[in-house]
């Protein structure tokens, strides 16, 4: 039975709203019928409009009295003279009703305690604090056996002690009644609790009926407001695109220009880190925590980072080792820990550290809202859902990770970026003071990552005015920082932060090239860190970037940096094969470096020759 009243209080006429070419009520009716679980499916309504909508499309509808105060009363009137055992109430505003949830609620009448069950209903866990506080979302609490204790539009229990983790449950509008239970409901008068909350199943509790709740993880969309209808339309449109068998041919020219997102908010300046709490407080979702991922190099220097972070509620700090390159398995482990430690999806992920930490933070924020493993999203535009709010706070500069659309991860089969519209940070905090204790070698290697970005971008076939303007600025800053100059370390750090930002932006519309491709091979097989790996490779690439390499050698000599040599001396043929396979798999990098015909200019043997020289 699908009770359907036209004059809904919050959204009048909602059941007759168009949803992808069909009305909401028709979609609900057809979804219920398609489950194949019922002997008969009826829409029970007091509206001629809804009655005609169902019957004109081959459905079955029953006209009921207009004075009913709730759907259960309307159903009770309809079934009073019917020979039925179990009656299921499906809400008319649930167009995405699906079989699995309906089966769950029906199965309780076959369990060992079925004799004491008067009716059953569904509930789903809630992790969005806005939804928990929303009076349109009915919450339910149950006893140890899953029987309902109470329903409310308020958050129950009230979170007075915010350290206690409690799972909130949302009541879903699907009921399965014994016929006698719904007839009893019809004959019993409404009492004060039901009248106050406007939740009809409270009447059953007030008269001592037993309601068995069944957990489901199917969310769907209840059409309570015009905003809900828009959400539902997006789901329908997405399904239509996925299931479409036709091809639409347009006379309009097809554009190939990519519409990339950028970091929407950035704050820069000495001491900006101290504003972190103020900046992120507006993004706190109820009592859902902020989770800080911090480079473990700061674990023994708490006064520099941790003591300046004002934690609230169940906020958490997780120190992360960066001894190895970020891995997809590392992302999965962090995500699992966060889910185990917290009842709610975090309000946000704040990454504090170098490129590895920033990449991990971006990946973790994505995996908290996208199912599966991080390895599933290695590639271009594979991420479907918006990441949780995430903030990047670099403590070393050069990688461009704070502004990049990519998070580079070593997976079980390859080293490749998660490159998506949802990867960039929502907020970046640039504080040059955070760079002051970076060791000189590390400062140089990450700075050279920026320099190599610029060289590869500016010499690439993907270059355009956008990439060029950012790349040239970063290139000039790198020369000012790393060649003979009169800059203090503080001035150099401030300029390096800007070089890193511009260098990262230079490859948003472009790509990197040979050094990065080969460095990925080194990292995957030998675990070589990204910054130093780039330097090791770039030092041998005069054939591809003669002017850039010559300037690099000059910078290296000026700063007294000795690049490691002989790292591939003992590499086996199998290891070299894997390195070359990983490097050559990064086709956009080679196309940017060598053009569309890059495969005629580079092959595995040529790469092995370079690798052996490292």
Short mmCIF file of C-alpha atoms in Angstrom, two decimals, residues 74-549:
data_model
loop_
_atom_site.label_atom_id
_atom_site.label_comp_id
_atom_site.label_asym_id
_atom_site.label_seq_id
_atom_site.Cartn_x
_atom_site.Cartn_y
_atom_site.Cartn_z
CA UNK A 74 -5.68 5.68 4.96
CA UNK A 75 -4.21 2.17 4.57
CA UNK A 76 -6.31 0.72 7.40
CA UNK A 77 -9.50 1.87 5.70
CA UNK A 78 -8.37 0.25 2.43
CA UNK A 79 -7.41 -3.16 3.88
CA UNK A 80 -10.24 -3.59 6.41
CA UNK A 81 -12.25 -5.83 4.10
CA UNK A 82 -9.26 -7.45 2.36
CA UNK A 83 -8.04 -10.99 3.08
CA UNK A 84 -4.37 -10.23 3.82
CA UNK A 85 -1.78 -11.22 6.44
CA UNK A 86 0.97 -8.62 6.08
CA UNK A 87 0.53 -5.09 4.78
CA UNK A 88 3.56 -3.03 3.76
CA UNK A 89 3.38 0.77 3.78
CA UNK A 90 5.72 2.38 1.24
CA UNK A 91 5.83 6.17 1.38
CA UNK A 92 4.71 7.82 -1.84
CA UNK A 93 7.65 10.22 -1.81
CA UNK A 94 10.25 7.39 -1.96
CA UNK A 95 10.88 7.01 -5.73
CA UNK A 96 14.08 5.00 -5.14
CA UNK A 97 12.44 2.27 -3.06
CA UNK A 98 14.43 -0.93 -3.70
CA UNK A 99 13.95 -4.66 -3.23
CA UNK A 100 16.68 -5.38 -0.65
CA UNK A 101 15.22 -3.03 1.99
CA UNK A 102 11.69 -4.30 1.42
CA UNK A 103 12.90 -7.89 1.83
CA UNK A 104 14.62 -7.03 5.11
CA UNK A 105 11.48 -5.57 6.65
CA UNK A 106 9.38 -8.54 5.51
CA UNK A 107 11.83 -11.14 6.80
CA UNK A 108 11.34 -10.15 10.46
CA UNK A 109 8.00 -11.98 10.39
CA UNK A 110 9.89 -15.24 9.84
CA UNK A 111 12.34 -14.80 12.74
CA UNK A 112 12.12 -16.59 16.11
CA UNK A 113 10.60 -13.59 17.91
CA UNK A 114 8.09 -12.91 15.14
CA UNK A 115 5.05 -13.64 17.34
CA UNK A 116 5.66 -10.57 19.49
CA UNK A 117 6.18 -8.26 16.49
CA UNK A 118 3.24 -6.02 15.64
CA UNK A 119 5.00 -4.15 12.91
CA UNK A 120 8.51 -3.69 11.47
CA UNK A 121 10.28 -0.72 9.96
CA UNK A 122 13.65 0.41 8.61
CA UNK A 123 16.41 2.63 9.93
CA UNK A 124 19.73 3.74 8.48
CA UNK A 125 22.87 5.04 10.28
CA UNK A 126 23.46 8.79 10.12
CA UNK A 127 26.88 10.46 9.97
CA UNK A 128 25.95 13.95 8.76
CA UNK A 129 25.41 16.25 11.73
CA UNK A 130 23.26 18.64 9.69
CA UNK A 131 20.95 15.73 8.93
CA UNK A 132 20.90 14.66 12.59
CA UNK A 133 19.82 18.17 13.60
CA UNK A 134 17.27 18.47 10.77
CA UNK A 135 13.68 18.12 12.12
CA UNK A 136 12.59 16.70 8.76
CA UNK A 137 14.77 13.65 9.53
CA UNK A 138 13.03 11.41 12.06
CA UNK A 139 15.45 9.72 14.46
CA UNK A 140 14.84 6.44 16.31
CA UNK A 141 16.47 4.74 19.31
CA UNK A 142 16.15 0.99 19.92
CA UNK A 143 16.75 -1.51 22.71
CA UNK A 144 19.32 -4.30 22.63
CA UNK A 145 16.99 -6.51 20.59
CA UNK A 146 16.27 -3.89 17.98
CA UNK A 147 12.82 -2.87 19.22
CA UNK A 148 11.95 0.82 18.96
CA UNK A 149 12.05 2.81 22.20
CA UNK A 150 11.14 6.21 20.76
CA UNK A 151 11.05 8.35 17.62
CA UNK A 152 11.78 12.06 17.47
CA UNK A 153 12.53 14.95 15.17
CA UNK A 154 15.14 16.05 17.70
CA UNK A 155 18.54 14.32 17.98
CA UNK A 156 18.06 11.39 20.37
CA UNK A 157 19.94 10.85 22.53
CA UNK A 158 20.96 14.48 23.02
CA UNK A 159 24.80 14.64 22.81
CA UNK A 160 25.43 16.28 26.16
CA UNK A 161 28.70 14.40 26.59
CA UNK A 162 30.34 14.84 23.21
CA UNK A 163 33.08 12.32 24.02
CA UNK A 164 30.55 9.48 23.87
CA UNK A 165 30.28 7.90 20.45
CA UNK A 166 26.65 7.10 19.69
CA UNK A 167 25.31 5.92 16.37
CA UNK A 168 22.26 7.95 15.35
CA UNK A 169 19.65 6.23 13.21
CA UNK A 170 17.27 7.78 10.73
CA UNK A 171 13.81 6.26 10.47
CA UNK A 172 12.94 5.22 6.93
CA UNK A 173 9.32 5.47 5.80
CA UNK A 174 8.72 1.78 5.11
CA UNK A 175 6.53 -0.28 7.48
CA UNK A 176 5.32 -3.86 7.46
CA UNK A 177 2.19 -4.44 9.62
CA UNK A 178 0.20 -7.36 10.74
CA UNK A 179 -3.30 -6.56 9.54
CA UNK A 180 -4.69 -6.48 13.09
CA UNK A 181 -2.01 -4.02 14.20
CA UNK A 182 -2.93 -1.46 11.56
CA UNK A 183 -6.65 -1.90 12.26
CA UNK A 184 -5.98 -1.30 15.97
CA UNK A 185 -4.06 1.82 15.03
CA UNK A 186 -7.00 3.10 13.00
CA UNK A 187 -9.38 2.72 15.94
CA UNK A 188 -7.15 4.21 18.63
CA UNK A 189 -7.19 7.99 19.15
CA UNK A 190 -4.07 10.13 18.72
CA UNK A 191 -2.33 10.99 22.00
CA UNK A 192 -0.09 13.86 23.03
CA UNK A 193 3.32 12.49 22.01
CA UNK A 194 2.22 11.73 18.46
CA UNK A 195 0.45 15.07 18.25
CA UNK A 196 3.59 16.88 19.41
CA UNK A 197 6.11 15.16 17.12
CA UNK A 198 3.75 14.50 14.18
CA UNK A 199 5.23 11.01 13.84
CA UNK A 200 2.48 8.43 13.43
CA UNK A 201 4.40 5.34 14.63
CA UNK A 202 4.64 6.93 18.09
CA UNK A 203 0.95 5.99 18.48
CA UNK A 204 1.92 2.32 18.38
CA UNK A 205 4.45 2.86 21.17
CA UNK A 206 1.98 4.85 23.26
CA UNK A 207 -0.44 1.89 23.13
CA UNK A 208 2.18 -0.76 23.87
CA UNK A 209 2.76 -2.18 20.39
CA UNK A 210 6.13 -3.76 19.51
CA UNK A 211 7.99 -2.26 16.57
CA UNK A 212 11.02 -4.20 15.30
CA UNK A 213 13.58 -1.99 13.56
CA UNK A 214 15.82 -3.34 10.82
CA UNK A 215 19.03 -1.63 9.77
CA UNK A 216 19.60 -0.81 6.12
CA UNK A 217 22.33 1.17 4.39
CA UNK A 218 20.20 2.15 1.42
CA UNK A 219 19.76 5.93 1.54
CA UNK A 220 17.60 6.86 -1.42
CA UNK A 221 16.01 10.30 -1.49
CA UNK A 222 12.76 11.24 0.25
CA UNK A 223 11.05 14.08 -1.60
CA UNK A 224 10.20 16.40 1.31
CA UNK A 225 11.38 19.69 -0.21
CA UNK A 226 12.10 21.21 -3.64
CA UNK A 227 15.80 20.72 -2.86
CA UNK A 228 15.19 16.98 -2.42
CA UNK A 229 13.51 16.91 -5.82
CA UNK A 230 16.58 18.48 -7.41
CA UNK A 231 18.82 15.85 -5.78
CA UNK A 232 16.55 13.12 -7.11
CA UNK A 233 16.66 14.58 -10.62
CA UNK A 234 20.45 14.43 -10.58
CA UNK A 235 20.30 10.73 -9.66
CA UNK A 236 17.78 10.03 -12.42
CA UNK A 237 19.83 11.96 -14.99
CA UNK A 238 22.95 10.03 -14.00
CA UNK A 239 21.13 6.70 -14.41
CA UNK A 240 19.76 7.77 -17.78
CA UNK A 241 23.26 8.62 -18.97
CA UNK A 242 24.62 5.28 -17.79
CA UNK A 243 21.77 3.29 -19.35
CA UNK A 244 21.35 5.28 -22.55
CA UNK A 245 21.54 3.15 -25.69
CA UNK A 246 21.14 6.03 -28.10
CA UNK A 247 23.73 8.44 -29.42
CA UNK A 248 22.81 12.11 -29.66
CA UNK A 249 24.52 13.89 -32.52
CA UNK A 250 24.81 17.66 -32.23
CA UNK A 251 25.71 20.25 -34.82
CA UNK A 252 27.40 22.29 -32.12
CA UNK A 253 31.21 22.30 -32.22
CA UNK A 254 32.80 20.06 -29.60
CA UNK A 255 35.16 21.89 -27.26
CA UNK A 256 38.34 20.24 -25.99
CA UNK A 257 39.23 22.87 -23.41
CA UNK A 258 39.40 21.44 -19.90
CA UNK A 259 37.61 23.22 -17.08
CA UNK A 260 39.94 22.63 -14.13
CA UNK A 261 39.13 23.60 -10.54
CA UNK A 262 41.58 25.65 -8.48
CA UNK A 263 42.13 26.04 -4.74
CA UNK A 264 39.25 28.38 -3.79
CA UNK A 265 40.81 29.86 -0.64
CA UNK A 266 44.40 30.59 0.34
CA UNK A 267 45.93 32.63 3.13
CA UNK A 268 49.57 33.69 3.02
CA UNK A 269 51.93 35.31 5.51
CA UNK A 270 54.20 34.78 8.48
CA UNK A 271 52.12 33.52 11.39
CA UNK A 272 49.21 32.45 9.17
CA UNK A 273 49.37 28.96 10.71
CA UNK A 274 48.06 30.42 13.98
CA UNK A 275 44.81 31.28 12.18
CA UNK A 276 44.08 27.64 11.34
CA UNK A 277 41.43 27.13 14.02
CA UNK A 278 39.60 30.32 13.10
CA UNK A 279 39.69 29.46 9.40
CA UNK A 280 38.39 25.90 9.65
CA UNK A 281 35.83 26.49 12.45
CA UNK A 282 33.18 27.53 9.92
CA UNK A 283 33.46 24.11 8.30
CA UNK A 284 32.87 22.08 11.47
CA UNK A 285 29.92 19.74 10.99
CA UNK A 286 28.30 19.52 14.43
CA UNK A 287 30.54 17.42 16.65
CA UNK A 288 32.14 15.58 13.71
CA UNK A 289 35.92 15.84 14.21
CA UNK A 290 38.71 17.41 12.26
CA UNK A 291 41.49 14.91 11.65
CA UNK A 292 45.04 16.27 11.38
CA UNK A 293 47.55 14.25 9.36
CA UNK A 294 50.99 15.50 10.37
CA UNK A 295 54.49 14.50 9.25
CA UNK A 296 55.98 12.48 12.11
CA UNK A 297 59.14 14.61 11.93
CA UNK A 298 57.17 17.00 14.18
CA UNK A 299 56.11 14.34 16.70
CA UNK A 300 59.04 15.18 18.98
CA UNK A 301 58.75 18.91 18.42
CA UNK A 302 55.21 19.48 19.67
CA UNK A 303 55.73 23.16 20.44
CA UNK A 304 56.22 23.90 16.74
CA UNK A 305 52.98 22.31 15.46
CA UNK A 306 50.84 20.28 17.87
CA UNK A 307 50.75 22.73 20.77
CA UNK A 308 49.43 25.39 18.40
CA UNK A 309 46.46 23.28 17.27
CA UNK A 310 43.40 23.83 19.51
CA UNK A 311 41.62 20.46 19.39
CA UNK A 312 37.89 20.32 20.12
CA UNK A 313 35.37 17.50 20.74
CA UNK A 314 36.89 14.32 19.26
CA UNK A 315 39.41 16.02 16.95
CA UNK A 316 42.35 13.72 16.29
CA UNK A 317 46.02 14.03 15.36
CA UNK A 318 47.59 11.19 13.39
CA UNK A 319 51.34 11.32 12.83
CA UNK A 320 52.37 9.85 9.48
CA UNK A 321 55.76 8.48 8.48
CA UNK A 322 57.13 9.84 5.22
CA UNK A 323 60.20 7.61 5.04
CA UNK A 324 58.70 6.01 1.96
CA UNK A 325 56.73 7.42 -0.95
CA UNK A 326 52.94 7.57 -0.32
CA UNK A 327 51.22 4.28 -1.14
CA UNK A 328 47.63 3.38 -1.92
CA UNK A 329 47.79 0.80 0.89
CA UNK A 330 48.88 3.57 3.29
CA UNK A 331 45.85 5.65 2.28
CA UNK A 332 43.54 2.67 2.82
CA UNK A 333 45.01 2.04 6.29
CA UNK A 334 44.58 5.68 7.33
CA UNK A 335 40.99 5.74 6.10
CA UNK A 336 40.22 2.52 8.01
CA UNK A 337 41.70 3.96 11.19
CA UNK A 338 39.70 7.17 10.87
CA UNK A 339 36.48 5.20 10.35
CA UNK A 340 37.23 2.95 13.33
CA UNK A 341 38.08 5.89 15.60
CA UNK A 342 35.12 8.07 14.70
CA UNK A 343 31.38 7.67 14.62
CA UNK A 344 30.91 10.43 12.08
CA UNK A 345 32.55 11.23 8.79
CA UNK A 346 35.13 13.89 9.71
CA UNK A 347 34.34 17.56 9.27
CA UNK A 348 37.64 17.81 7.47
CA UNK A 349 41.15 16.49 6.88
CA UNK A 350 44.03 18.90 7.58
CA UNK A 351 47.39 17.89 6.13
CA UNK A 352 50.51 19.44 7.66
CA UNK A 353 53.85 18.53 6.12
CA UNK A 354 55.63 18.19 2.80
CA UNK A 355 54.43 16.85 -0.54
CA UNK A 356 53.93 13.30 0.76
CA UNK A 357 51.63 14.40 3.58
CA UNK A 358 49.71 16.75 1.32
CA UNK A 359 49.21 13.99 -1.24
CA UNK A 360 48.09 11.55 1.45
CA UNK A 361 45.66 14.11 2.86
CA UNK A 362 44.06 14.72 -0.51
CA UNK A 363 43.72 10.99 -1.13
CA UNK A 364 42.28 10.27 2.34
CA UNK A 365 39.68 13.01 1.94
CA UNK A 366 38.59 11.41 -1.35
CA UNK A 367 38.44 7.85 0.00
CA UNK A 368 36.25 8.90 2.94
CA UNK A 369 33.44 9.59 0.46
CA UNK A 370 34.28 7.12 -2.32
CA UNK A 371 34.04 3.36 -1.82
CA UNK A 372 36.88 0.93 -2.47
CA UNK A 373 40.64 1.25 -2.39
CA UNK A 374 42.82 4.22 -3.32
CA UNK A 375 44.26 2.05 -6.11
CA UNK A 376 40.83 2.09 -7.79
CA UNK A 377 41.18 5.82 -8.44
CA UNK A 378 44.74 5.98 -9.81
CA UNK A 379 44.27 7.73 -13.11
CA UNK A 380 42.40 10.64 -14.65
CA UNK A 381 38.86 11.64 -13.58
CA UNK A 382 37.90 8.38 -11.87
CA UNK A 383 36.62 9.97 -8.65
CA UNK A 384 32.80 10.28 -8.57
CA UNK A 385 31.98 11.89 -5.21
CA UNK A 386 33.12 15.16 -3.69
CA UNK A 387 35.85 14.71 -1.08
CA UNK A 388 35.38 15.81 2.51
CA UNK A 389 36.61 19.34 3.27
CA UNK A 390 40.42 19.28 3.19
CA UNK A 391 43.12 21.79 4.05
CA UNK A 392 46.78 21.81 3.01
CA UNK A 393 49.47 23.41 5.18
CA UNK A 394 52.93 22.88 3.62
CA UNK A 395 55.97 22.80 5.88
CA UNK A 396 58.30 22.49 2.91
CA UNK A 397 57.88 23.96 -0.57
CA UNK A 398 58.62 22.95 -4.11
CA UNK A 399 56.39 19.99 -4.91
CA UNK A 400 53.36 22.11 -5.80
CA UNK A 401 51.20 19.50 -4.01
CA UNK A 402 49.40 22.31 -2.17
CA UNK A 403 47.85 23.55 -5.41
CA UNK A 404 47.99 20.48 -7.67
CA UNK A 405 45.00 18.57 -9.03
CA UNK A 406 46.99 15.37 -8.53
CA UNK A 407 47.90 13.20 -5.57
CA UNK A 408 50.73 10.84 -6.51
CA UNK A 409 50.57 7.34 -5.02
CA UNK A 410 52.44 4.09 -5.49
CA UNK A 411 49.92 1.31 -5.95
CA UNK A 412 50.18 -2.46 -6.21
CA UNK A 413 50.77 -2.25 -9.96
CA UNK A 414 52.01 1.27 -10.67
CA UNK A 415 52.88 4.71 -9.41
CA UNK A 416 50.28 7.13 -10.69
CA UNK A 417 48.29 10.13 -9.54
CA UNK A 418 44.68 10.41 -8.50
CA UNK A 419 43.90 13.26 -10.86
CA UNK A 420 40.37 14.63 -10.43
CA UNK A 421 38.24 17.72 -9.98
CA UNK A 422 37.78 16.73 -6.31
CA UNK A 423 41.49 16.48 -5.49
CA UNK A 424 42.51 20.14 -4.96
CA UNK A 425 42.42 21.47 -1.41
CA UNK A 426 39.46 23.56 -0.29
CA UNK A 427 41.82 25.75 1.72
CA UNK A 428 45.58 26.27 1.73
CA UNK A 429 47.51 28.02 4.50
CA UNK A 430 50.95 29.29 3.45
CA UNK A 431 53.17 30.32 6.34
CA UNK A 432 56.88 30.79 5.44
CA UNK A 433 57.82 30.39 9.12
CA UNK A 434 57.01 26.68 8.83
CA UNK A 435 59.97 26.21 6.45
CA UNK A 436 62.66 27.56 8.76
CA UNK A 437 64.01 24.24 10.10
CA UNK A 438 64.03 22.26 6.84
CA UNK A 439 67.46 20.61 6.32
CA UNK A 440 69.44 22.11 3.44
CA UNK A 441 69.53 18.97 1.26
CA UNK A 442 65.78 18.44 1.59
CA UNK A 443 65.15 22.15 0.96
CA UNK A 444 67.20 21.87 -2.24
CA UNK A 445 65.62 18.65 -3.51
CA UNK A 446 62.04 19.84 -3.08
CA UNK A 447 62.98 23.21 -4.57
CA UNK A 448 64.40 21.41 -7.58
CA UNK A 449 61.13 19.52 -7.93
CA UNK A 450 59.58 22.93 -8.61
CA UNK A 451 62.39 23.89 -10.97
CA UNK A 452 62.04 20.64 -12.93
CA UNK A 453 58.26 21.16 -13.11
CA UNK A 454 58.94 24.48 -14.82
CA UNK A 455 61.54 23.16 -17.25
CA UNK A 456 59.34 20.24 -18.32
CA UNK A 457 56.23 22.39 -18.62
CA UNK A 458 57.90 25.23 -20.52
CA UNK A 459 59.55 22.79 -22.95
CA UNK A 460 56.46 20.62 -23.42
CA UNK A 461 54.12 20.26 -26.37
CA UNK A 462 51.13 20.93 -24.08
CA UNK A 463 52.35 24.44 -23.32
CA UNK A 464 49.86 27.27 -23.66
CA UNK A 465 49.65 30.86 -22.41
CA UNK A 466 48.12 29.79 -19.08
CA UNK A 467 50.87 27.27 -18.28
CA UNK A 468 53.55 29.52 -19.66
CA UNK A 469 52.67 32.53 -17.50
CA UNK A 470 52.83 30.51 -14.28
CA UNK A 471 55.82 28.43 -15.40
CA UNK A 472 57.92 31.45 -16.35
CA UNK A 473 57.25 33.16 -13.02
CA UNK A 474 58.19 30.01 -11.07
CA UNK A 475 61.29 29.52 -13.23
CA UNK A 476 62.47 33.07 -12.56
CA UNK A 477 61.86 32.67 -8.83
CA UNK A 478 63.87 29.43 -8.78
CA UNK A 479 66.81 31.16 -10.45
CA UNK A 480 66.59 33.98 -7.91
CA UNK A 481 66.47 31.52 -4.99
CA UNK A 482 69.00 28.89 -6.05
CA UNK A 483 71.66 30.86 -7.90
CA UNK A 484 73.99 33.44 -6.38
CA UNK A 485 71.91 36.02 -4.56
CA UNK A 486 71.72 38.23 -1.52
CA UNK A 487 68.53 36.70 -0.11
CA UNK A 488 68.30 35.75 3.55
CA UNK A 489 66.97 32.26 4.31
CA UNK A 490 63.65 33.83 5.39
CA UNK A 491 63.35 35.74 2.12
CA UNK A 492 64.32 32.66 0.12
CA UNK A 493 61.68 30.57 1.94
CA UNK A 494 58.95 33.11 1.21
CA UNK A 495 59.89 33.18 -2.48
CA UNK A 496 60.11 29.37 -2.60
CA UNK A 497 56.53 29.16 -1.36
CA UNK A 498 55.48 31.33 -4.28
CA UNK A 499 57.64 29.38 -6.73
CA UNK A 500 56.03 26.14 -5.55
CA UNK A 501 52.55 27.61 -6.01
CA UNK A 502 53.28 28.91 -9.49
CA UNK A 503 55.12 25.73 -10.46
CA UNK A 504 52.12 23.63 -9.41
CA UNK A 505 49.79 25.88 -11.39
CA UNK A 506 52.03 25.66 -14.46
CA UNK A 507 51.19 21.97 -14.89
CA UNK A 508 47.45 22.33 -14.25
CA UNK A 509 46.95 22.97 -17.96
CA UNK A 510 50.17 21.28 -19.01
CA UNK A 511 52.17 18.26 -17.87
CA UNK A 512 55.57 17.25 -16.59
CA UNK A 513 57.95 15.18 -18.70
CA UNK A 514 60.85 12.74 -18.90
CA UNK A 515 62.35 13.29 -15.44
CA UNK A 516 59.05 12.74 -13.65
CA UNK A 517 58.17 9.67 -15.72
CA UNK A 518 61.53 8.04 -14.98
CA UNK A 519 61.46 9.14 -11.34
CA UNK A 520 58.14 7.29 -10.94
CA UNK A 521 59.88 4.12 -12.11
CA UNK A 522 62.65 4.61 -9.53
CA UNK A 523 60.14 5.21 -6.75
CA UNK A 524 58.06 2.16 -7.62
CA UNK A 525 61.00 -0.28 -7.76
CA UNK A 526 63.61 1.22 -5.42
CA UNK A 527 61.43 3.43 -3.20
CA UNK A 528 63.45 6.52 -4.11
CA UNK A 529 61.84 9.68 -2.71
CA UNK A 530 60.25 11.90 -5.34
CA UNK A 531 62.37 15.06 -4.94
CA UNK A 532 65.73 13.33 -4.90
CA UNK A 533 64.61 10.90 -7.62
CA UNK A 534 63.81 13.79 -9.94
CA UNK A 535 67.25 15.27 -9.31
CA UNK A 536 69.04 11.95 -9.90
CA UNK A 537 67.28 11.51 -13.24
CA UNK A 538 67.31 15.13 -14.40
CA UNK A 539 71.10 15.30 -13.91
CA UNK A 540 71.40 12.84 -16.85
CA UNK A 541 68.86 14.37 -19.26
CA UNK A 542 71.01 16.81 -21.27
CA UNK A 543 69.68 15.18 -24.46
CA UNK A 544 66.15 16.31 -23.66
CA UNK A 545 66.59 19.52 -21.62
CA UNK A 546 70.14 20.81 -22.36
CA UNK A 547 69.71 24.36 -21.04
CA UNK A 548 67.66 23.29 -18.02
CA UNK A 549 70.16 20.60 -17.02
#
